[in-house]
């Protein structure tokens, strides 16, 4: 369910795995794991262009393990080794609520410094069975993360999820048009939305901002 508050891209962010569009391979992997072992006690790593669903999927994984109050989401930039130790200490206890797990989402993982990466090598070796860690970064960010850092030990402790760099433009366009129609902001045919997706390089956020600004409304001739 959506509300009338906040930007359109946040209001339309998927709240279930079934609502995610364009990341079928990743979702299949997650569904297999969800049915067989669950997400607890694991670390995940996702790298893909901005706006293609990394944060959404990270939050859905976290939400499968923990209630919202027990999900910690932080930016990797400036995250120190000491801060990681403190996070690890804070999630040792079970969470309060219907779901007793805890989850940590580290966004912009390319901002991790060498000391933080070294600490994570230890931290990720001893993830409590009720917790999970999720790392997200852009493709360019992943390259900078690995610049001067031996990233293999870190990635070997994570499940790397296969994120599509260019989800099907028409599939995304169809969803965007449905949203635009529901918001009373539509006036274009499907090909317009396909071009919108391509121009924004499959970035959902950019497309939603264009729609919200009235870009899809046909102006009446004066």
Short mmCIF file of C-alpha atoms in Angstrom, two decimals:
data_model
loop_
_atom_site.label_atom_id
_atom_site.label_comp_id
_atom_site.label_asym_id
_atom_site.label_seq_id
_atom_site.Cartn_x
_atom_site.Cartn_y
_atom_site.Cartn_z
CA UNK A 1 0.00 0.00 0.00
CA UNK A 2 1.27 3.50 -0.82
CA UNK A 3 0.66 6.85 0.82
CA UNK A 4 0.39 10.35 -0.62
CA UNK A 5 3.46 11.51 1.28
CA UNK A 6 7.05 11.44 0.10
CA UNK A 7 8.58 11.23 -3.38
CA UNK A 8 6.99 8.88 -5.88
CA UNK A 9 10.01 6.58 -6.12
CA UNK A 10 9.85 5.94 -2.37
CA UNK A 11 6.08 5.44 -2.35
CA UNK A 12 6.37 2.94 -5.19
CA UNK A 13 9.32 1.03 -3.77
CA UNK A 14 8.40 -2.70 -3.73
CA UNK A 15 7.42 -4.04 -0.32
CA UNK A 16 7.55 -7.72 -1.35
CA UNK A 17 9.86 -9.77 -3.56
CA UNK A 18 6.92 -10.40 -5.91
CA UNK A 19 6.71 -6.67 -6.69
CA UNK A 20 10.34 -6.38 -7.83
CA UNK A 21 10.69 -6.03 -11.62
CA UNK A 22 13.75 -6.70 -13.76
CA UNK A 23 15.86 -8.73 -11.33
CA UNK A 24 14.46 -12.21 -11.94
CA UNK A 25 17.78 -14.08 -11.72
CA UNK A 26 18.59 -12.53 -8.35
CA UNK A 27 15.08 -13.22 -7.08
CA UNK A 28 15.25 -16.87 -8.12
CA UNK A 29 18.47 -17.30 -6.16
CA UNK A 30 16.95 -15.66 -3.11
CA UNK A 31 13.77 -17.72 -3.28
CA UNK A 32 15.77 -20.97 -3.37
CA UNK A 33 17.80 -19.86 -0.38
CA UNK A 34 14.74 -18.57 1.44
CA UNK A 35 13.01 -21.93 1.14
CA UNK A 36 16.05 -24.09 1.94
CA UNK A 37 18.09 -22.27 4.57
CA UNK A 38 16.75 -18.76 5.07
CA UNK A 39 18.83 -15.58 5.10
CA UNK A 40 19.95 -15.74 8.73
CA UNK A 41 23.62 -16.05 9.63
CA UNK A 42 24.78 -14.86 6.20
CA UNK A 43 26.28 -11.87 4.41
CA UNK A 44 25.19 -10.69 0.96
CA UNK A 45 26.91 -8.45 -1.60
CA UNK A 46 25.24 -6.63 -4.50
CA UNK A 47 26.87 -4.44 -7.14
CA UNK A 48 24.83 -2.77 -9.90
CA UNK A 49 24.14 0.65 -11.42
CA UNK A 50 22.25 3.21 -9.38
CA UNK A 51 18.48 2.86 -9.31
CA UNK A 52 18.29 -0.79 -10.41
CA UNK A 53 16.96 -2.16 -7.12
CA UNK A 54 19.92 -2.88 -4.83
CA UNK A 55 18.60 -1.02 -1.80
CA UNK A 56 15.09 -2.37 -2.35
CA UNK A 57 16.28 -5.97 -2.41
CA UNK A 58 18.59 -5.36 0.54
CA UNK A 59 15.66 -4.07 2.59
CA UNK A 60 13.50 -7.02 1.57
CA UNK A 61 16.20 -9.47 2.67
CA UNK A 62 16.56 -7.60 5.94
CA UNK A 63 12.79 -7.51 6.40
CA UNK A 64 12.62 -11.27 6.03
CA UNK A 65 14.96 -11.62 9.00
CA UNK A 66 14.05 -8.70 11.25
CA UNK A 67 11.31 -6.23 12.11
CA UNK A 68 11.99 -2.64 10.91
CA UNK A 69 13.12 -1.51 14.37
CA UNK A 70 15.87 -4.15 14.25
CA UNK A 71 17.27 -3.23 10.84
CA UNK A 72 20.33 -0.96 10.88
CA UNK A 73 21.11 0.87 7.64
CA UNK A 74 24.34 2.84 7.40
CA UNK A 75 26.56 4.47 4.80
CA UNK A 76 29.99 2.89 4.48
CA UNK A 77 31.75 6.23 4.03
CA UNK A 78 33.69 6.99 7.18
CA UNK A 79 32.67 3.72 8.83
CA UNK A 80 35.55 2.83 11.10
CA UNK A 81 36.75 -0.54 12.33
CA UNK A 82 35.69 0.48 15.84
CA UNK A 83 32.18 1.30 14.58
CA UNK A 84 31.91 -2.14 12.99
CA UNK A 85 32.93 -3.75 16.27
CA UNK A 86 30.21 -1.74 18.03
CA UNK A 87 27.60 -2.79 15.45
CA UNK A 88 28.63 -6.40 15.90
CA UNK A 89 28.25 -6.05 19.67
CA UNK A 90 24.83 -4.41 19.36
CA UNK A 91 23.32 -7.20 17.26
CA UNK A 92 24.40 -10.11 19.42
CA UNK A 93 21.12 -10.04 21.34
CA UNK A 94 17.87 -11.09 19.69
CA UNK A 95 15.59 -8.30 18.57
CA UNK A 96 12.27 -7.35 20.10
CA UNK A 97 9.13 -7.88 18.06
CA UNK A 98 7.45 -10.53 15.96
CA UNK A 99 10.72 -11.32 14.18
CA UNK A 100 13.59 -11.69 16.60
CA UNK A 101 16.41 -11.37 14.07
CA UNK A 102 18.63 -8.39 13.29
CA UNK A 103 19.97 -7.07 9.99
CA UNK A 104 22.67 -4.63 8.96
CA UNK A 105 22.67 -2.92 5.55
CA UNK A 106 25.90 -1.24 4.47
CA UNK A 107 25.16 1.05 1.53
CA UNK A 108 27.82 2.58 -0.73
CA UNK A 109 30.21 -0.21 0.25
CA UNK A 110 32.88 1.34 -1.98
CA UNK A 111 33.36 3.81 0.86
CA UNK A 112 34.84 1.15 3.14
CA UNK A 113 38.43 1.86 4.09
CA UNK A 114 41.13 -0.78 4.50
CA UNK A 115 40.80 -0.90 8.30
CA UNK A 116 37.04 -1.45 8.03
CA UNK A 117 37.51 -4.21 5.46
CA UNK A 118 40.06 -5.94 7.70
CA UNK A 119 37.64 -5.82 10.63
CA UNK A 120 34.82 -7.17 8.49
CA UNK A 121 36.90 -10.24 7.69
CA UNK A 122 36.62 -11.18 11.33
CA UNK A 123 33.10 -9.93 11.89
CA UNK A 124 31.64 -11.85 8.96
CA UNK A 125 33.24 -15.06 10.19
CA UNK A 126 31.08 -15.01 13.29
CA UNK A 127 27.67 -13.73 12.22
CA UNK A 128 25.08 -14.81 14.83
CA UNK A 129 22.48 -17.26 13.53
CA UNK A 130 19.74 -14.63 13.96
CA UNK A 131 21.51 -11.90 11.96
CA UNK A 132 22.45 -11.01 8.40
CA UNK A 133 24.66 -8.38 6.75
CA UNK A 134 23.96 -6.89 3.30
CA UNK A 135 26.42 -4.77 1.29
CA UNK A 136 25.43 -2.69 -1.73
CA UNK A 137 27.54 -0.67 -4.15
CA UNK A 138 27.46 0.60 -7.72
CA UNK A 139 29.54 -1.05 -10.45
CA UNK A 140 31.92 1.90 -10.47
CA UNK A 141 31.96 1.80 -6.68
CA UNK A 142 32.92 -1.85 -6.69
CA UNK A 143 35.94 -1.02 -8.83
CA UNK A 144 37.04 1.71 -6.45
CA UNK A 145 36.43 -0.56 -3.45
CA UNK A 146 38.85 -3.05 -4.91
CA UNK A 147 41.46 -0.40 -5.79
CA UNK A 148 44.43 -1.12 -3.57
CA UNK A 149 42.46 -3.62 -1.45
CA UNK A 150 42.50 -7.38 -1.79
CA UNK A 151 38.73 -7.76 -1.93
CA UNK A 152 38.65 -11.52 -2.40
CA UNK A 153 38.72 -12.37 1.33
CA UNK A 154 35.74 -10.06 1.92
CA UNK A 155 33.73 -11.32 -1.04
CA UNK A 156 34.48 -14.93 -0.14
CA UNK A 157 32.57 -14.33 3.09
CA UNK A 158 29.53 -13.00 1.20
CA UNK A 159 26.96 -14.43 -1.16
CA UNK A 160 27.28 -12.32 -4.30
CA UNK A 161 23.83 -11.82 -5.77
CA UNK A 162 23.56 -11.58 -9.58
CA UNK A 163 22.10 -8.15 -10.33
CA UNK A 164 20.99 -7.32 -13.86
CA UNK A 165 22.77 -4.19 -15.12
CA UNK A 166 20.10 -3.53 -17.74
CA UNK A 167 16.71 -5.02 -16.86
CA UNK A 168 14.23 -5.26 -19.75
CA UNK A 169 13.26 -1.72 -20.73
CA UNK A 170 9.74 -2.65 -21.84
CA UNK A 171 9.07 -4.57 -18.62
CA UNK A 172 10.02 -1.51 -16.58
CA UNK A 173 8.13 0.79 -18.94
CA UNK A 174 4.91 -1.15 -18.46
CA UNK A 175 5.17 -0.81 -14.68
CA UNK A 176 5.97 2.90 -14.95
CA UNK A 177 2.95 3.55 -17.16
CA UNK A 178 0.64 1.76 -14.72
CA UNK A 179 1.98 3.95 -11.92
CA UNK A 180 1.64 7.12 -14.01
CA UNK A 181 -1.96 6.23 -14.83
CA UNK A 182 -2.76 5.56 -11.17
CA UNK A 183 -1.28 8.92 -10.22
CA UNK A 184 -3.14 10.78 -12.98
CA UNK A 185 0.19 11.67 -14.62
CA UNK A 186 -0.06 9.66 -17.84
CA UNK A 187 -0.60 10.83 -21.39
CA UNK A 188 1.89 8.86 -23.46
CA UNK A 189 2.01 5.53 -25.25
CA UNK A 190 4.22 2.67 -24.10
CA UNK A 191 7.05 3.56 -26.50
CA UNK A 192 7.48 6.89 -24.74
CA UNK A 193 8.07 5.04 -21.47
CA UNK A 194 10.51 2.63 -23.12
CA UNK A 195 12.57 5.62 -24.30
CA UNK A 196 12.31 7.17 -20.84
CA UNK A 197 13.78 4.01 -19.32
CA UNK A 198 16.62 3.96 -21.85
CA UNK A 199 17.41 7.64 -21.36
CA UNK A 200 17.62 7.10 -17.62
CA UNK A 201 19.73 3.94 -18.07
CA UNK A 202 17.17 1.77 -16.28
CA UNK A 203 17.27 3.99 -13.20
CA UNK A 204 13.85 3.64 -11.53
CA UNK A 205 14.45 6.70 -9.38
CA UNK A 206 15.14 8.97 -12.35
CA UNK A 207 12.09 7.68 -14.22
CA UNK A 208 9.78 8.20 -11.26
CA UNK A 209 11.08 11.73 -10.74
CA UNK A 210 10.38 12.53 -14.39
CA UNK A 211 6.84 11.16 -14.10
CA UNK A 212 6.18 12.99 -10.84
CA UNK A 213 7.27 16.28 -12.39
CA UNK A 214 4.57 15.91 -15.04
CA UNK A 215 6.89 14.86 -17.84
CA UNK A 216 4.46 12.24 -19.16
CA UNK A 217 1.44 14.53 -19.34
CA UNK A 218 0.54 15.68 -22.85
CA UNK A 219 0.16 19.43 -22.88
CA UNK A 220 -2.92 20.71 -24.66
CA UNK A 221 -2.30 22.85 -27.70
CA UNK A 222 -3.03 26.50 -27.09
#
